[in-house]
JSON list of C-alpha atoms in Angstrom, two decimals:
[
{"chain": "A", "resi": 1, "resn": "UNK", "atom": "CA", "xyz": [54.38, 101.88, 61.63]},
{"chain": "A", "resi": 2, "resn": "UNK", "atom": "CA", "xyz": [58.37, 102.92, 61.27]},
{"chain": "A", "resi": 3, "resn": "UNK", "atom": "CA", "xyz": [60.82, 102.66, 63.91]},
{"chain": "A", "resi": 4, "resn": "UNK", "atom": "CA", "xyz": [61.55, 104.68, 66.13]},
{"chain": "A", "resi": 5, "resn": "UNK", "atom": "CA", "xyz": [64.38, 107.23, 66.01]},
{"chain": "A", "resi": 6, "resn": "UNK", "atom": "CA", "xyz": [65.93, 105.59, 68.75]},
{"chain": "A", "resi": 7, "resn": "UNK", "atom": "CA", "xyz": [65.55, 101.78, 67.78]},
{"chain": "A", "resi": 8, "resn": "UNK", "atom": "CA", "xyz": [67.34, 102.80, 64.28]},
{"chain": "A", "resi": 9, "resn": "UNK", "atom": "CA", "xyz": [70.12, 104.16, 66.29]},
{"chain": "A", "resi": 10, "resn": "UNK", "atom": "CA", "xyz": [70.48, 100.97, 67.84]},
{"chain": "A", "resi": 11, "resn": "UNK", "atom": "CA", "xyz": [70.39, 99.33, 64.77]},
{"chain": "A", "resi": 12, "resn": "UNK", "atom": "CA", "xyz": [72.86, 101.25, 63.19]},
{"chain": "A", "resi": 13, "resn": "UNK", "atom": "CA", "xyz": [75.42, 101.11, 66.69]},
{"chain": "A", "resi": 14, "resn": "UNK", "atom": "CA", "xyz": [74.68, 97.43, 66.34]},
{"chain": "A", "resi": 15, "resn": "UNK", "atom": "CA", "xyz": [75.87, 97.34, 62.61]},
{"chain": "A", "resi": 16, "resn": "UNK", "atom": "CA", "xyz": [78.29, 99.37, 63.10]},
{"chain": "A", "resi": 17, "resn": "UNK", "atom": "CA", "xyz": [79.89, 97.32, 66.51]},
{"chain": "A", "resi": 18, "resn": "UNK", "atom": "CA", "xyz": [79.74, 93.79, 64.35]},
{"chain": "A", "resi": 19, "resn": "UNK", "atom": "CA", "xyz": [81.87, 95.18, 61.30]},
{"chain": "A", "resi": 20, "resn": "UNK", "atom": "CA", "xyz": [84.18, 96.31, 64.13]},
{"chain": "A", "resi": 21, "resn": "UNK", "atom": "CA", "xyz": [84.08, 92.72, 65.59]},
{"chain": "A", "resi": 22, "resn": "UNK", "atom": "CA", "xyz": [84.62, 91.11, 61.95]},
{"chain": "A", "resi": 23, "resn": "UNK", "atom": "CA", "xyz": [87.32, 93.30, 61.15]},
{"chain": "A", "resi": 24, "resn": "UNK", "atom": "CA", "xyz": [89.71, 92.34, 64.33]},
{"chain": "A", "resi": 25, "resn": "UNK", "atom": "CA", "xyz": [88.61, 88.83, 63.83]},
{"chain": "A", "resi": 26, "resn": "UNK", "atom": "CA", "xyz": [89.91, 88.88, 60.23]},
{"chain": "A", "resi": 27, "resn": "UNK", "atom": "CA", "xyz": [92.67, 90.62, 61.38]},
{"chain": "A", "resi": 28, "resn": "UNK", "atom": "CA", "xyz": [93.56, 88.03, 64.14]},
{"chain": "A", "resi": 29, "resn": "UNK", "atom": "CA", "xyz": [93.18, 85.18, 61.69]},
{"chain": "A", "resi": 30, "resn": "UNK", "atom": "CA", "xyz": [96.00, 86.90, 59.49]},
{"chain": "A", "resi": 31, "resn": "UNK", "atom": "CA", "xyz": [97.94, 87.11, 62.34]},
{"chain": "A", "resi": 32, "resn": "UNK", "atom": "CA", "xyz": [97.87, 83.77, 63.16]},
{"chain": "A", "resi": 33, "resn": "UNK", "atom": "CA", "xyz": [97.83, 82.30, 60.11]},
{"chain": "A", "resi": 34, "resn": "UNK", "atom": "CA", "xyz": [100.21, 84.14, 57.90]},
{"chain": "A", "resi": 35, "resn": "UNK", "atom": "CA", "xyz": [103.06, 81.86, 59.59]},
{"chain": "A", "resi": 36, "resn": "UNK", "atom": "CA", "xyz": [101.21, 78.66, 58.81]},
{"chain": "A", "resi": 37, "resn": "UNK", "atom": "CA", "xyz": [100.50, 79.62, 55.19]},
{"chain": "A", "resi": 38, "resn": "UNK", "atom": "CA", "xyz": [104.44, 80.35, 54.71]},
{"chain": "A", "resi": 39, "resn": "UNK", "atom": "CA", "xyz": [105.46, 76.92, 56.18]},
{"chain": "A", "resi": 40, "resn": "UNK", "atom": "CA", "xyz": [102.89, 74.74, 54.28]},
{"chain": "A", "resi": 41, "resn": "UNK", "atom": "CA", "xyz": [104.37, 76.72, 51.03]},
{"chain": "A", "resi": 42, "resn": "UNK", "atom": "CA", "xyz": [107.74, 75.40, 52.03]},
{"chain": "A", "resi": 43, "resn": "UNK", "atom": "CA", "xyz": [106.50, 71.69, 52.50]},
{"chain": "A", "resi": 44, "resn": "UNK", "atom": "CA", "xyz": [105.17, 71.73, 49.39]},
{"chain": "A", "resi": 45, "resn": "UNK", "atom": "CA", "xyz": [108.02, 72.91, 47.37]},
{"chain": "A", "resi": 46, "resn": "UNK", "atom": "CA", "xyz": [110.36, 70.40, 49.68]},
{"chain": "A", "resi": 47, "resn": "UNK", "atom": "CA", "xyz": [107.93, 67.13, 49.24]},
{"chain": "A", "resi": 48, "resn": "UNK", "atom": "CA", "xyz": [105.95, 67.96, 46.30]},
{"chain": "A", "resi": 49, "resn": "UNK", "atom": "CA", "xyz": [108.36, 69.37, 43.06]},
{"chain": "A", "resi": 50, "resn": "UNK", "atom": "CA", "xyz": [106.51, 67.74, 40.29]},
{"chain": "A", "resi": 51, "resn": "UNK", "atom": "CA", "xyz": [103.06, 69.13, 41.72]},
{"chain": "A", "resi": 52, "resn": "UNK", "atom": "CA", "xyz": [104.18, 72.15, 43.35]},
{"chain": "A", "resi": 53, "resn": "UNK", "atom": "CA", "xyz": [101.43, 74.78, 41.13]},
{"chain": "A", "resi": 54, "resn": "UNK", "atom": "CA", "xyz": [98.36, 72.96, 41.78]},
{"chain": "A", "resi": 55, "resn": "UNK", "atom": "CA", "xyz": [99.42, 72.32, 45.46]},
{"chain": "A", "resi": 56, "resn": "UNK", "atom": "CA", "xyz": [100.44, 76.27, 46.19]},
{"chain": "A", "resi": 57, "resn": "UNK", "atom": "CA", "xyz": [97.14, 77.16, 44.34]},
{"chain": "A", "resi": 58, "resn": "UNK", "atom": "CA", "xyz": [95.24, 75.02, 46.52]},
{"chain": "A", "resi": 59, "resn": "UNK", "atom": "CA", "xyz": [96.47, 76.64, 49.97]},
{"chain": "A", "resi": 60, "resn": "UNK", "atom": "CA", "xyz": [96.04, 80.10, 48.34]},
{"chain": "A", "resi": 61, "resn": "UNK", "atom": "CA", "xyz": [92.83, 79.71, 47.42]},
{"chain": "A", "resi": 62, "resn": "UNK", "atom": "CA", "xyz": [92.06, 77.72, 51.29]},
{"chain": "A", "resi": 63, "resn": "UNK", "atom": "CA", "xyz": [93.66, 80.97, 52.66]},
{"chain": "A", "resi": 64, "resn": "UNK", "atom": "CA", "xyz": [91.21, 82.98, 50.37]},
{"chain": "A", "resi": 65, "resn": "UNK", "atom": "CA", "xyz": [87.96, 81.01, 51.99]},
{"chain": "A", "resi": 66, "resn": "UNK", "atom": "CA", "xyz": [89.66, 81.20, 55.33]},
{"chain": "A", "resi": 67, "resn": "UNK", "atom": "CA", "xyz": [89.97, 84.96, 55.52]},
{"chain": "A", "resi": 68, "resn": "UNK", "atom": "CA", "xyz": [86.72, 85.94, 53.42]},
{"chain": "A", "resi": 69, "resn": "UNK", "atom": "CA", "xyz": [84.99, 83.67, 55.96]},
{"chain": "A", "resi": 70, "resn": "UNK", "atom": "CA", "xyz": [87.23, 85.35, 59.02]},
{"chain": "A", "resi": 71, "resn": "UNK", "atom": "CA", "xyz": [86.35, 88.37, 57.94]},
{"chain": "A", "resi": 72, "resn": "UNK", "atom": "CA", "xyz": [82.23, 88.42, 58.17]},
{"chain": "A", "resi": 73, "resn": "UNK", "atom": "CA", "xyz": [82.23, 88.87, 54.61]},
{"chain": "A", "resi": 74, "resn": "UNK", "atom": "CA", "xyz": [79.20, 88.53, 52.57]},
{"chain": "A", "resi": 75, "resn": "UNK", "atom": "CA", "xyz": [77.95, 85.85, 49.92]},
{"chain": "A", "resi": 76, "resn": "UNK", "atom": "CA", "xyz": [77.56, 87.07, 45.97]},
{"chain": "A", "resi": 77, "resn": "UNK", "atom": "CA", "xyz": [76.33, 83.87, 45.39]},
{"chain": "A", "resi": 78, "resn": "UNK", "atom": "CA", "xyz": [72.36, 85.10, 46.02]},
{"chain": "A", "resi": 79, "resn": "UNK", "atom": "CA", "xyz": [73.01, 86.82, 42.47]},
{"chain": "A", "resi": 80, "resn": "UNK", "atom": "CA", "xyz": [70.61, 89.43, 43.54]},
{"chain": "A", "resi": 81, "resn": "UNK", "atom": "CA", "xyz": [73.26, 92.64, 43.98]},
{"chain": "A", "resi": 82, "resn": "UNK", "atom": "CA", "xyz": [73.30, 95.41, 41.87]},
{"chain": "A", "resi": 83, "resn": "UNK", "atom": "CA", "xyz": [76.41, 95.82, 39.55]},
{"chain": "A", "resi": 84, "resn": "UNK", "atom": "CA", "xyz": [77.38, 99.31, 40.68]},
{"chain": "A", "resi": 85, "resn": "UNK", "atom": "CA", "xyz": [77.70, 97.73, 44.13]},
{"chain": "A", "resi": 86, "resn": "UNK", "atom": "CA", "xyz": [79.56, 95.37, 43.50]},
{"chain": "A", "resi": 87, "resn": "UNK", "atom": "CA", "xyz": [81.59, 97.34, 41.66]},
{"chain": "A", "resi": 88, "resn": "UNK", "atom": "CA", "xyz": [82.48, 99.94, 44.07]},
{"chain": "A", "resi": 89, "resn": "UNK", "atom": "CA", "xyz": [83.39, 97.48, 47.06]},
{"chain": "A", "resi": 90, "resn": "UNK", "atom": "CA", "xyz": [85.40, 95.95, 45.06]},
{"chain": "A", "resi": 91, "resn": "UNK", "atom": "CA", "xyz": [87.41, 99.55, 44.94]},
{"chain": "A", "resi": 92, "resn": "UNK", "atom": "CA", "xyz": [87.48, 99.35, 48.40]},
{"chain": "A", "resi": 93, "resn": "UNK", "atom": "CA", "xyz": [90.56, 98.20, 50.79]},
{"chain": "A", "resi": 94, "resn": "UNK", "atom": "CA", "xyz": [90.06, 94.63, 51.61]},
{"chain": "A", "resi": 95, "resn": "UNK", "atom": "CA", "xyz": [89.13, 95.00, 55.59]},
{"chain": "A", "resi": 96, "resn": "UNK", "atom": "CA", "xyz": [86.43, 97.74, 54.30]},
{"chain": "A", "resi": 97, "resn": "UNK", "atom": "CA", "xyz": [84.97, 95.55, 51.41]},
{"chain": "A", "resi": 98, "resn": "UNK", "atom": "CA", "xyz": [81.31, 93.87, 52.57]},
{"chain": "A", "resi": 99, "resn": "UNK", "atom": "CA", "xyz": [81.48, 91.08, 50.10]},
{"chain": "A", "resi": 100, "resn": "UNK", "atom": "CA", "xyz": [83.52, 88.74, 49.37]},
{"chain": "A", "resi": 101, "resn": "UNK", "atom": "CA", "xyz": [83.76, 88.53, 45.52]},
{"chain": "A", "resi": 102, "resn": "UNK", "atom": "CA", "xyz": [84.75, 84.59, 45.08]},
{"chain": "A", "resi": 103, "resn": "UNK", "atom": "CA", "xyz": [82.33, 82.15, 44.30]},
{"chain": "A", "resi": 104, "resn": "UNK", "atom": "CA", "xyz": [83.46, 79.49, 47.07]},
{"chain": "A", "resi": 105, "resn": "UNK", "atom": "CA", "xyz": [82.02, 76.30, 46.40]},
{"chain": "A", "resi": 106, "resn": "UNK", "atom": "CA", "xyz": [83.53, 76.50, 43.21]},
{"chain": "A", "resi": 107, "resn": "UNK", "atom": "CA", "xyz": [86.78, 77.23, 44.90]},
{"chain": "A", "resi": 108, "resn": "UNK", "atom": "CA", "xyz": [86.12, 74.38, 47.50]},
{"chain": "A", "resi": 109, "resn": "UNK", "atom": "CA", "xyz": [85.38, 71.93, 44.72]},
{"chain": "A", "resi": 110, "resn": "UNK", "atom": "CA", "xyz": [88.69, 72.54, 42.98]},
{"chain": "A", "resi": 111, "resn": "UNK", "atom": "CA", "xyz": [90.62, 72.05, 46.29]},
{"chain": "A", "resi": 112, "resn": "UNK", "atom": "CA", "xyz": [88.93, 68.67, 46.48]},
{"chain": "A", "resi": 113, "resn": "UNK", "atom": "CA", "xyz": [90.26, 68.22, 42.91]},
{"chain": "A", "resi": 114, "resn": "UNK", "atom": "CA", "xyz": [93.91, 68.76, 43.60]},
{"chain": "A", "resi": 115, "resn": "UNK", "atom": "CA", "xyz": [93.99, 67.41, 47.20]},
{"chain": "A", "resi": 116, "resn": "UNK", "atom": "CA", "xyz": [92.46, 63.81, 45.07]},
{"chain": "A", "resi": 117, "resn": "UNK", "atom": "CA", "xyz": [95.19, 64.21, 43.02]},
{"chain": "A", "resi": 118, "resn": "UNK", "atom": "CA", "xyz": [98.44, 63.40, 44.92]},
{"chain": "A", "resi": 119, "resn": "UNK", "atom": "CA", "xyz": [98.41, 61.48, 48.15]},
{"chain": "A", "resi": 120, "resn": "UNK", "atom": "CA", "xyz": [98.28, 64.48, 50.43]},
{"chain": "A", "resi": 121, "resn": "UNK", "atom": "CA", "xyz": [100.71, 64.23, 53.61]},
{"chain": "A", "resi": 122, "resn": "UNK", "atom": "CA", "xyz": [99.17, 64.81, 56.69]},
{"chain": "A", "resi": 123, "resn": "UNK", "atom": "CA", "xyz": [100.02, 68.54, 57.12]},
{"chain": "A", "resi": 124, "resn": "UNK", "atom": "CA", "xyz": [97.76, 69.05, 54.11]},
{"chain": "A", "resi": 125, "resn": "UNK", "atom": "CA", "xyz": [95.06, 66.81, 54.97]},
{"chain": "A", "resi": 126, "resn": "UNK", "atom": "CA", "xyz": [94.81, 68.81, 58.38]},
{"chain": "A", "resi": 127, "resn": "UNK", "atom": "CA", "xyz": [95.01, 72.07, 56.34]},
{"chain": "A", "resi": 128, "resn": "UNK", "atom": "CA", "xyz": [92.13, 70.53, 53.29]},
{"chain": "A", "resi": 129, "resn": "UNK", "atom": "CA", "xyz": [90.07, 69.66, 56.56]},
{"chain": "A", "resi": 130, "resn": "UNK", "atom": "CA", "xyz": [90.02, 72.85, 57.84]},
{"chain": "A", "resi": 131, "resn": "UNK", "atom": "CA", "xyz": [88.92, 74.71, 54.93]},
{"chain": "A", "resi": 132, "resn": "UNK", "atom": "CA", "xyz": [86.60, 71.63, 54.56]},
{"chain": "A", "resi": 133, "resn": "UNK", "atom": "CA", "xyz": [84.83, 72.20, 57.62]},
{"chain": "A", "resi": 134, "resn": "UNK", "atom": "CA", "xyz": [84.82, 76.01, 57.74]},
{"chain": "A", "resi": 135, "resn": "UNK", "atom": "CA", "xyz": [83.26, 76.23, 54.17]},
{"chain": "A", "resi": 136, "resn": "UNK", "atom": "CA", "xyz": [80.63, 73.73, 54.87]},
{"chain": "A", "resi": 137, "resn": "UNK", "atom": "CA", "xyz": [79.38, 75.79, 57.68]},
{"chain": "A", "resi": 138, "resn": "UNK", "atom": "CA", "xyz": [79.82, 78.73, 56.25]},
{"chain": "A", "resi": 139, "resn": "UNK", "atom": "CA", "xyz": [77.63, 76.96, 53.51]},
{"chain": "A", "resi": 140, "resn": "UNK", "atom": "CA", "xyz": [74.63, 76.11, 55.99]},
{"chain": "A", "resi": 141, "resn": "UNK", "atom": "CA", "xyz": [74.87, 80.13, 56.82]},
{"chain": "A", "resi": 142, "resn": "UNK", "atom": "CA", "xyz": [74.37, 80.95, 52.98]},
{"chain": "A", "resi": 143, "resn": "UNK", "atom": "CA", "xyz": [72.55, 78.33, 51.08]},
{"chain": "A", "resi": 144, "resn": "UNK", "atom": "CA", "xyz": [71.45, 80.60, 48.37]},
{"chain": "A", "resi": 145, "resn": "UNK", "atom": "CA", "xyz": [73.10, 78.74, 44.79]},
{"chain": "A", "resi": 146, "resn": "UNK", "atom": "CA", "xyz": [76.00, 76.59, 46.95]},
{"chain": "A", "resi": 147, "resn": "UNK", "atom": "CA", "xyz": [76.26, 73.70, 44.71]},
{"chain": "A", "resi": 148, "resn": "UNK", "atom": "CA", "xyz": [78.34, 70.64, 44.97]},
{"chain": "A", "resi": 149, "resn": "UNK", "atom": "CA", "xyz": [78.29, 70.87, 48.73]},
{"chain": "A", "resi": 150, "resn": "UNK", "atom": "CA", "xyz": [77.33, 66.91, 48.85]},
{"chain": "A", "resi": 151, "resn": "UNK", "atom": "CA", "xyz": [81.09, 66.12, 47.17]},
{"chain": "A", "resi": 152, "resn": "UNK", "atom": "CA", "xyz": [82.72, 68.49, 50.20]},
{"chain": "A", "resi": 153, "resn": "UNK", "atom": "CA", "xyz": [80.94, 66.75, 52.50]},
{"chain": "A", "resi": 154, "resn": "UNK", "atom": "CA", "xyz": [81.83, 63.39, 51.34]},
{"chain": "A", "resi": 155, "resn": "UNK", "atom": "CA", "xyz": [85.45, 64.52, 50.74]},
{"chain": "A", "resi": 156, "resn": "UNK", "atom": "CA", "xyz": [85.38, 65.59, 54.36]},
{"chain": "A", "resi": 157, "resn": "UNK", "atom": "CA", "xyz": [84.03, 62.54, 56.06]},
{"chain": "A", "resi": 158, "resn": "UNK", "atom": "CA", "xyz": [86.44, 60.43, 54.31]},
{"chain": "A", "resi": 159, "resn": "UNK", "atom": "CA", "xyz": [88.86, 62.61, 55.32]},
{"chain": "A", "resi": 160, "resn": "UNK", "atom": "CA", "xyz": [88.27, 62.55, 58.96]},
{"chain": "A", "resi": 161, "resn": "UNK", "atom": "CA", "xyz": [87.86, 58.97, 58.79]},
{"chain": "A", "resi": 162, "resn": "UNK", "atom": "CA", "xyz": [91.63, 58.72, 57.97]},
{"chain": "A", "resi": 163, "resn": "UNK", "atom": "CA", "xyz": [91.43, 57.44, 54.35]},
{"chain": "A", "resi": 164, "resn": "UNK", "atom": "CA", "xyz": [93.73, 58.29, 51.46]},
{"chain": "A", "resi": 165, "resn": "UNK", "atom": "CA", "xyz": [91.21, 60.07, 48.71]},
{"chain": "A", "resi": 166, "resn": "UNK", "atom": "CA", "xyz": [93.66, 60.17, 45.70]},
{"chain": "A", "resi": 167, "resn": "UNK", "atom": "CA", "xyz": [92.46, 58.97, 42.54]},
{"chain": "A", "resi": 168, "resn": "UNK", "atom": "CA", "xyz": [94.23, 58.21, 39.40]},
{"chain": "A", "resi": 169, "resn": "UNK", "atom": "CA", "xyz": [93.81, 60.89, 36.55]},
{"chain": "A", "resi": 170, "resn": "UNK", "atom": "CA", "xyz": [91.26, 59.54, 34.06]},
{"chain": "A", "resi": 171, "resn": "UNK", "atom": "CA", "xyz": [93.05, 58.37, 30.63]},
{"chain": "A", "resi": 172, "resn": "UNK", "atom": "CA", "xyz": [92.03, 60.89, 27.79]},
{"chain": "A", "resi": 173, "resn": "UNK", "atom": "CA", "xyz": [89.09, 59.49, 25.65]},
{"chain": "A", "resi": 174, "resn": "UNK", "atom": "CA", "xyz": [90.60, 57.77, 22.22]},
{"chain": "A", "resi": 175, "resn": "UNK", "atom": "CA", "xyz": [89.54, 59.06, 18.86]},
{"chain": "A", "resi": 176, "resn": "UNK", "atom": "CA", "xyz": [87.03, 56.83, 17.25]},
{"chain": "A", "resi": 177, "resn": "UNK", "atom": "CA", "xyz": [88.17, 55.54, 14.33]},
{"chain": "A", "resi": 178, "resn": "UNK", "atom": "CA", "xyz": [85.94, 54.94, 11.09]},
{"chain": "A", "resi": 179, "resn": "UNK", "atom": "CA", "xyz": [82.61, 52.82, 12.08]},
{"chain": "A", "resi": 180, "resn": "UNK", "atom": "CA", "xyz": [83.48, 49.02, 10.70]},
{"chain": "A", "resi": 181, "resn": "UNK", "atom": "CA", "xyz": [81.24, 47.63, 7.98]},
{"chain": "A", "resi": 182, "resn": "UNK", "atom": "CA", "xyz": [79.21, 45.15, 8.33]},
{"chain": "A", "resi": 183, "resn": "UNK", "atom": "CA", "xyz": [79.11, 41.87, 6.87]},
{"chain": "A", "resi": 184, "resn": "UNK", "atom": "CA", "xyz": [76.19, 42.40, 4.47]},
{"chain": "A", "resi": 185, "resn": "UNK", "atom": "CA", "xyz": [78.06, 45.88, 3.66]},
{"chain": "A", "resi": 186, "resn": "UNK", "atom": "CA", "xyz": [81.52, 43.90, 2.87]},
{"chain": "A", "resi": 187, "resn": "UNK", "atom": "CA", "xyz": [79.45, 41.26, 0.34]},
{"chain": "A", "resi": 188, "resn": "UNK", "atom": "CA", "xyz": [77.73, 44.24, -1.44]},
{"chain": "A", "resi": 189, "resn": "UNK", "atom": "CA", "xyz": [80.68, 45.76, -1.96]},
{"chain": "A", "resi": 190, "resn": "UNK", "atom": "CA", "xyz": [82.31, 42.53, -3.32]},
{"chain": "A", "resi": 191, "resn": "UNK", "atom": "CA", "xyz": [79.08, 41.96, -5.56]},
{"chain": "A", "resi": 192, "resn": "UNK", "atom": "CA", "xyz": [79.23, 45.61, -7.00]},
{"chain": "A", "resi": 193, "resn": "UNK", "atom": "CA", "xyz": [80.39, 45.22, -10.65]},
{"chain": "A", "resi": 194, "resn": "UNK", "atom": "CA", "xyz": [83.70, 47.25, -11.30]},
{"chain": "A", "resi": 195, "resn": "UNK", "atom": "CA", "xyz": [83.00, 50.91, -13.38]},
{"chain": "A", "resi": 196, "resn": "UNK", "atom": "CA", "xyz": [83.83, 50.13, -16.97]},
{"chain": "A", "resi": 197, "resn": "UNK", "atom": "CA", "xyz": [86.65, 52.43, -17.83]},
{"chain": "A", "resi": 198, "resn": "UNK", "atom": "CA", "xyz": [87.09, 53.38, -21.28]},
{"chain": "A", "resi": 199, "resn": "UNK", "atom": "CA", "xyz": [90.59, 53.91, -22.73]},
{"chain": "A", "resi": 200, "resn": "UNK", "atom": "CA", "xyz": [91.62, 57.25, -23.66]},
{"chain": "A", "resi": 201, "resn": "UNK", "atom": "CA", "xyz": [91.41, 58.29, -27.48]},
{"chain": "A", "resi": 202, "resn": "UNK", "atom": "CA", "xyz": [94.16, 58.87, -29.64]},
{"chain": "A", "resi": 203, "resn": "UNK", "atom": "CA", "xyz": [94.01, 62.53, -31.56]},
{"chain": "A", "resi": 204, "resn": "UNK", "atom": "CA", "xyz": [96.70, 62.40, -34.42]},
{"chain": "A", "resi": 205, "resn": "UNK", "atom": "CA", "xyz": [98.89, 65.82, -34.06]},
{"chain": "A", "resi": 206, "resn": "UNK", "atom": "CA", "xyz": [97.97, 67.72, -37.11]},
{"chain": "A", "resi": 207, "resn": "UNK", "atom": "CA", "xyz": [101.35, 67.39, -40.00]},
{"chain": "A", "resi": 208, "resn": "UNK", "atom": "CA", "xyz": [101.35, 64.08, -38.53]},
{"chain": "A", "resi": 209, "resn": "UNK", "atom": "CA", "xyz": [102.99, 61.85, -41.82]},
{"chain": "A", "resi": 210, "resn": "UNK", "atom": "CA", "xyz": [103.28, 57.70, -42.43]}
]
């Protein structure tokens, strides 16, 4: 038996009433946030030179979780959505679009990556915490394919537990040089009889004369 005319009405005002609700969250976050954003860019170019990239990178793509997550917007990661969908939201102005087109435990993972990279001051720890904590919930929302949630979460407790995660960069593998021979190999190879060589014949030039 279908609805009634009535309940899909509700429905529909319901809908309708939470993408309103989404939308002025999102749009308070960027309010709020927009400030913060500009002034951890400036720490990081006046305490971190050297790694400036990978640390502006790593707030851009916090501020990308941040807002998708602000905004209500909805997980691709179920891999279930048609193409043509997806295709058109993504025409769509941001604040209108239903998903939110970024795989974000990948993005989460590589903000674990840089943060373990330099010895974050604590301005960024508060701001890899934050993404941290909103992503992981946002995670226990929409299960569907999140991997590598186990390394945010241990990245986070450490984290809150006040401990420096930074890890030296792993050396580069060395190129393996020939395998060496083996002792058996070296006296066969010292018992092997030298190739007899035999010297090169002499041809006379033709008109050749005594």
């Amino acid at each position: 038996m279908g609805q009634r005319p009535g309940a899909r009405t509700d429905v529909a005002r319901n809908a309708l009433q939470a993408k309103r609700d989404a939308i002025q969250n999102g749009r308070a976050f960027d309010e709020t946030f927009g400030p913060e954003l500009t002034a951890l860019k400036q720490h990081v170019n006046d305490s971190f030179p050297a790694e400036r990239g990978d640390l502006e990178e790593m707030l851009d793509q916090g501020a990308d979780i941040l807002r998708s997550i602000a905004y209500g917007k909805k997980s691709i990661q179920t891999l279930d959505h048609d193409g043509e969908v997806l295709q058109e939201d993504t025409s769509l102005d941001f604040e209108k679009q239903v998903y939110n087109h970024r795989y974000l435990d990948a993005m989460a993972k590589e903000i674990v990556r840089v943060a373990k990279s330099v010895h974050l001051t604590p301005e960024l720890v508060r701001f890899e915490v934050r993404v941290l904590e909103a992503v992981i919930d946002w995670a226990e929302h929409n299960p569907q394919n999140f991997e590598w949630l186990d390394i945010l979460k241990a990245e986070l407790a450490e984290r809150r537990a006040g401990k420096d995660t930074f890890e030296l960069p792993k050396p580069a593998p060395k190129k393996r040089g020939p395998k060496p021979k083996s002792y058996h190999q070296m006296l066969a190879a010292a018992a092997k009889p030298e190739p007899e060589t035999t010297p090169p014949s002499f041809i006379v030039p033709e008109n050749f004369e005594l």
